Tab-separated table of C-alpha atoms and ligand atoms in Angstrom:
chain	number	residue	atom	x	y	z
A	64	MET	CA	35.524	-20.376	-5.714
A	65	LYS	CA	38.951	-19.323	-4.996
A	66	ARG	CA	39.231	-16.206	-2.798
A	67	VAL	CA	42.234	-13.789	-4.304
A	68	ILE	CA	42.011	-11.013	-1.820
A	69	ALA	CA	39.881	-10.404	1.332
A	70	ILE	CA	39.281	-6.840	1.578
A	71	THR	CA	37.457	-5.913	4.589
A	72	LEU	CA	34.544	-6.382	6.659
A	73	LEU	CA	34.046	-2.560	6.273
A	74	CYS	CA	32.693	-2.502	10.012
A	75	CYS	CA	34.458	0.583	11.260
A	76	ALA	CA	35.993	3.724	10.096
A	77	PRO	CA	39.942	3.053	10.664
A	78	LEU	CA	39.579	-0.319	8.882
A	79	SER	CA	37.787	1.628	5.972
A	80	SER	CA	40.550	4.190	5.541
A	81	ALA	CA	43.186	1.733	6.042
A	82	LEU	CA	41.943	0.452	2.661
A	83	ALA	CA	42.502	3.580	0.941
A	84	ASP	CA	45.820	2.099	-1.041
A	85	ASN	CA	44.400	-1.245	-1.232
A	86	HIS	CA	45.028	-1.744	-5.081
A	87	GLY	CA	42.320	1.255	-5.476
A	88	ASN	CA	39.567	-0.961	-4.356
A	89	GLN	CA	38.320	1.089	-1.899
A	90	ALA	CA	37.100	3.528	-4.657
A	91	ARG	CA	35.164	0.411	-5.876
A	92	VAL	CA	33.556	-0.082	-2.111
A	93	ASP	CA	32.561	3.658	-2.088
A	94	ARG	CA	31.093	3.315	-5.690
A	95	SER	CA	29.154	0.125	-4.676
A	96	LYS	CA	27.832	2.038	-1.711
A	97	ALA	CA	26.477	4.590	-3.562
A	98	VAL	CA	25.067	2.049	-6.173
A	99	VAL	CA	23.411	1.083	-3.236
A	100	GLN	CA	22.322	3.803	-2.108
A	101	GLU	CA	20.975	4.770	-5.686
A	102	PHE	CA	18.963	1.300	-5.496
A	103	PHE	CA	17.606	1.731	-2.420
A	104	GLY	CA	16.453	5.196	-2.745
A	105	LYS	CA	14.758	4.617	-6.064
A	106	LEU	CA	12.892	1.461	-4.842
A	107	LYS	CA	11.816	3.601	-1.568
A	108	GLY	CA	10.357	6.114	-3.803
A	109	GLU	CA	8.739	3.900	-6.035
A	110	LEU	CA	6.993	1.878	-3.273
A	111	GLU	CA	5.936	4.817	-1.235
A	112	ALA	CA	4.173	5.909	-4.130
A	113	ALA	CA	2.443	2.811	-5.196
A	114	MET	CA	1.402	2.464	-1.383
A	115	LYS	CA	-0.062	5.538	-1.320
A	116	GLU	CA	-1.944	5.000	-4.713
A	117	GLY	CA	-3.242	1.597	-3.991
A	118	GLY	CA	-2.072	-0.030	-0.775
A	119	PRO	CA	0.206	-2.845	-0.335
A	120	ILE	CA	-1.748	-4.877	-3.566
A	121	LYS	CA	-0.780	-2.254	-5.804
A	122	ALA	CA	2.586	-1.724	-4.173
A	123	ILE	CA	3.160	-5.868	-4.909
A	124	GLU	CA	3.450	-4.995	-8.637
A	125	VAL	CA	6.382	-2.469	-7.960
A	126	CYS	CA	8.397	-5.321	-5.836
A	127	ASN	CA	7.180	-8.250	-8.596
A	128	ARG	CA	8.369	-5.609	-11.737
A	129	VAL	CA	9.584	-2.414	-10.797
A	130	ALA	CA	12.673	-4.020	-8.388
A	131	PRO	CA	13.985	-6.094	-10.967
A	132	GLY	CA	13.617	-3.254	-13.722
A	133	ILE	CA	15.589	-1.008	-11.536
A	134	ALA	CA	18.177	-3.441	-10.868
A	135	HIS	CA	18.767	-3.921	-14.617
A	136	GLU	CA	18.743	-0.145	-15.408
A	137	LEU	CA	21.513	0.501	-12.433
A	138	SER	CA	23.583	-2.887	-13.691
A	139	SER	CA	23.679	-0.948	-17.113
A	140	LYS	CA	24.109	2.594	-16.027
A	141	HIS	CA	27.018	1.457	-14.055
A	142	ASP	CA	28.360	-1.274	-15.855
A	143	MET	CA	27.862	-4.219	-13.060
A	144	ASN	CA	25.563	-6.451	-12.121
A	145	VAL	CA	23.102	-5.360	-9.345
A	146	ALA	CA	20.667	-7.711	-7.511
A	147	ARG	CA	19.052	-8.294	-4.222
A	148	THR	CA	19.146	-11.752	-2.488
A	149	SER	CA	18.235	-13.280	0.589
A	150	LEU	CA	18.821	-16.679	2.798
A	151	LYS	CA	14.654	-17.021	2.637
A	152	THR	CA	13.719	-15.510	-0.734
A	153	ARG	CA	10.371	-14.561	-2.211
A	154	ASN	CA	11.280	-15.074	-5.676
A	155	PRO	CA	13.679	-18.153	-6.507
A	156	ASP	CA	15.231	-15.851	-9.467
A	157	ASN	CA	17.062	-14.274	-6.413
A	158	ALA	CA	18.253	-17.196	-4.551
A	159	PRO	CA	21.821	-16.499	-3.409
A	160	ASP	CA	24.779	-18.434	-5.148
A	161	ALA	CA	27.553	-20.089	-2.738
A	162	TRP	CA	29.515	-16.878	-2.295
A	163	GLU	CA	26.480	-14.755	-1.171
A	164	THR	CA	25.124	-17.363	0.800
A	165	ALA	CA	28.309	-17.439	2.719
A	166	VAL	CA	28.385	-13.642	3.543
A	167	LEU	CA	24.463	-13.776	4.268
A	168	LYS	CA	25.556	-16.071	7.166
A	169	LYS	CA	27.919	-14.032	8.020
A	170	PHE	CA	25.950	-10.989	8.467
A	171	GLU	CA	23.699	-13.153	10.917
A	172	GLU	CA	27.006	-13.987	12.859
A	173	ARG	CA	28.193	-10.628	13.069
A	174	LYS	CA	25.057	-9.096	13.601
A	175	ALA	CA	24.486	-11.736	16.798
A	176	ALA	CA	27.784	-10.876	17.884
A	177	GLY	CA	26.846	-7.342	18.546
A	178	GLU	CA	27.862	-5.158	15.577
A	179	SER	CA	25.227	-2.586	13.870
A	180	PRO	CA	23.014	-4.200	11.502
A	181	ASP	CA	23.511	-0.782	9.449
A	182	THR	CA	26.975	-1.592	8.988
A	183	LEU	CA	27.051	-5.009	7.685
A	184	ALA	CA	28.468	-5.005	4.366
A	185	PHE	CA	31.310	-7.170	2.647
A	186	ALA	CA	33.536	-6.654	-0.231
A	187	GLU	CA	35.889	-9.220	-1.943
A	188	VAL	CA	37.802	-9.940	-5.079
A	189	VAL	CA	37.296	-13.352	-6.338
A	190	ASP	CA	38.361	-15.619	-8.815
A	191	SER	CA	35.306	-16.033	-11.442
A	192	GLY	CA	36.158	-18.357	-14.137
A	193	GLY	CA	39.816	-17.449	-14.455
A	194	LYS	CA	38.999	-13.477	-14.306
A	195	LYS	CA	38.677	-11.465	-11.448
A	196	GLU	CA	35.632	-10.048	-10.103
A	197	PHE	CA	34.994	-7.407	-7.546
A	198	ARG	CA	32.209	-8.697	-4.997
A	199	PHE	CA	30.011	-6.369	-3.061
A	200	MET	CA	27.196	-6.891	-0.364
A	201	LYS	CA	25.108	-4.791	1.508
A	202	ALA	CA	22.649	-6.002	4.131
A	203	ILE	CA	18.837	-4.902	3.958
A	204	ILE	CA	17.475	-4.580	7.446
A	205	MET	CA	13.720	-4.767	8.066
A	206	PRO	CA	12.679	-1.343	9.058
A	207	PRO	CA	10.020	-0.507	11.815
A	208	ALA	CA	6.517	-0.279	10.472
A	209	ASP	CA	6.190	3.010	11.562
A	210	LYS	CA	9.430	4.048	9.329
A	211	MET	CA	8.874	1.775	6.161
A	212	PRO	CA	5.912	-0.458	4.894
A	213	CYS	CA	8.198	-3.559	4.346
A	214	LEU	CA	6.714	-5.742	7.274
A	215	LYS	CA	3.046	-5.704	5.392
A	216	CYS	CA	4.396	-7.687	2.935
A	217	HIS	CA	7.582	-9.870	4.686
A	218	GLY	CA	6.191	-9.179	8.424
A	219	THR	CA	4.419	-11.830	10.505
A	220	ASP	CA	1.038	-10.334	10.366
A	221	ILE	CA	-0.211	-10.276	6.740
A	222	ASP	CA	-3.608	-8.883	5.530
A	223	PRO	CA	-5.085	-12.039	4.021
A	224	ALA	CA	-5.852	-10.210	0.658
A	225	VAL	CA	-2.279	-9.480	0.357
A	226	ALA	CA	-1.134	-12.914	1.381
A	227	ALA	CA	-3.403	-14.528	-1.174
A	228	LYS	CA	-2.205	-12.188	-3.598
A	229	LEU	CA	1.469	-13.165	-2.767
A	230	ASP	CA	0.402	-16.889	-2.602
A	231	ALA	CA	-0.862	-16.707	-6.600
A	232	LEU	CA	2.546	-15.049	-7.538
A	233	TYR	CA	4.989	-16.567	-5.474
A	234	PRO	CA	4.150	-20.481	-4.662
A	235	LYS	CA	7.422	-20.664	-3.153
A	236	ASP	CA	7.508	-17.488	-0.911
A	237	MET	CA	9.754	-17.842	2.133
A	238	ALA	CA	9.904	-14.297	2.748
A	239	ARG	CA	7.620	-13.816	5.519
A	240	GLY	CA	7.664	-13.728	9.470
A	241	TYR	CA	10.203	-11.084	9.762
A	242	LYS	CA	10.646	-8.752	12.362
A	243	ALA	CA	11.699	-4.928	12.407
A	244	GLY	CA	15.614	-5.236	12.858
A	245	ASP	CA	15.918	-8.794	11.379
A	246	VAL	CA	18.414	-9.097	8.156
A	247	ARG	CA	15.814	-9.260	5.313
A	248	GLY	CA	18.540	-9.921	2.656
A	249	ALA	CA	21.394	-7.850	0.983
A	250	PHE	CA	22.131	-5.801	-2.451
A	251	THR	CA	24.368	-7.945	-4.135
A	252	LEU	CA	26.637	-6.039	-6.758
A	253	ARG	CA	29.749	-7.973	-8.971
A	254	GLN	CA	31.738	-5.685	-11.089
A	255	PRO	CA	34.563	-7.644	-13.698
A	256	MET	CA	38.220	-6.192	-13.027
B	159	HEC	C1	3.535	-4.712	-1.336
B	159	HEC	C2	4.493	-5.532	-0.817
B	159	HEC	C3	5.798	-5.566	-0.345
B	159	HEC	C4	6.559	-4.617	0.264
B	159	HEC	C5	5.657	-3.412	0.887
B	159	HEC	C6	8.008	-4.840	0.447
B	159	HEC	N1	7.936	-6.023	-0.221
B	159	HEC	FE1	9.937	-7.027	-0.734
B	159	HEC	N2	9.402	-8.060	-2.145
B	159	HEC	C7	7.973	-8.166	-2.203
B	159	HEC	C8	7.965	-8.887	-3.445
B	159	HEC	C9	6.346	-9.171	-4.089
B	159	HEC	C10	9.300	-9.467	-3.732
B	159	HEC	C11	9.781	-10.206	-5.101
B	159	HEC	C12	10.249	-9.275	-6.237
B	159	HEC	C13	10.834	-10.413	-6.884
B	159	HEC	O1	9.968	-10.788	-7.754
B	159	HEC	O2	11.927	-10.105	-7.394
B	159	HEC	C14	9.904	-8.773	-2.931
B	159	HEC	C15	11.386	-8.891	-2.577
B	159	HEC	C16	11.984	-8.469	-1.776
B	159	HEC	C17	13.271	-8.708	-1.591
B	159	HEC	C18	14.278	-9.667	-2.496
B	159	HEC	C19	14.738	-11.108	-2.185
B	159	HEC	C20	13.493	-12.091	-2.180
B	159	HEC	O3	13.091	-12.183	-0.945
B	159	HEC	O4	13.339	-12.451	-3.200
B	159	HEC	C21	14.438	-7.981	-0.949
B	159	HEC	C22	15.502	-8.140	-0.214
B	159	HEC	C23	12.902	-7.422	0.024
B	159	HEC	N3	11.761	-7.679	-0.894
B	159	HEC	C24	12.916	-6.220	1.031
B	159	HEC	C25	12.066	-5.530	1.074
B	159	HEC	C26	12.401	-4.315	2.042
B	159	HEC	C27	13.703	-4.098	2.912
B	159	HEC	C28	11.095	-3.559	1.962
B	159	HEC	C29	10.535	-2.200	2.679
B	159	HEC	C30	11.476	-0.852	2.144
B	159	HEC	C31	10.129	-4.413	1.304
B	159	HEC	N4	10.809	-5.576	0.817
B	159	HEC	C32	8.680	-4.219	0.778
B	159	HEC	C33	6.811	-7.493	-2.018
B	159	HEC	C34	6.702	-6.363	-0.933
């Protein structure tokens, strides 16, 4: 895939503001960040409600059905393709393409080089079958167990009943063994230009 314009590593404020006149792409970056916030906010709300109601077994349903539903809803609402991906997916449908794999690897390198995980994002205009496409990724970092319940289903110490349900639904699950602070994956957005 041919890269047309490398926009930014979005690592720091001066870089971002320097993009203000970059062919209008700063507006796309800002909009993408807002969509990611919306996705994460909705998912977090649904997840917390389900955990309260029926614990992690019930919440698996949220991740299994509700998360793809939210992605679908936001894709139509914002006229872009919104999804989640990871180098170690639970659902093979979320597997990264070549561009996403490269960006996820870069996120790991940037984090290892000392960059704050919270700012790991990347945007680029790519050539997709002769058409320009704006692509954006924002890393998803594993929060500590006292902040959010993510580790109950993606950590090292998963309750056997939860593990059994995950095994049944996702025979190819790779998304376990994470620690707080790890890059779990990323939100990934594509927009025709
Ligand atoms: C109750 C269990 C459970 C909890 C809690 C949970 N997840 Fe998941 N997670 C899943 C399941 C099930 C999937 C597969 C969803 C699908 O089929 O698309 C998944 C998928 C994902 C994916 C998509 C990539 C992949 O592996 O397929 C990401 C990213 C992710 N989870 C991050 C998180 C984060 C961050 C949290 C905390 C806010 C979290 N998860 C909490 C069960 C859980």
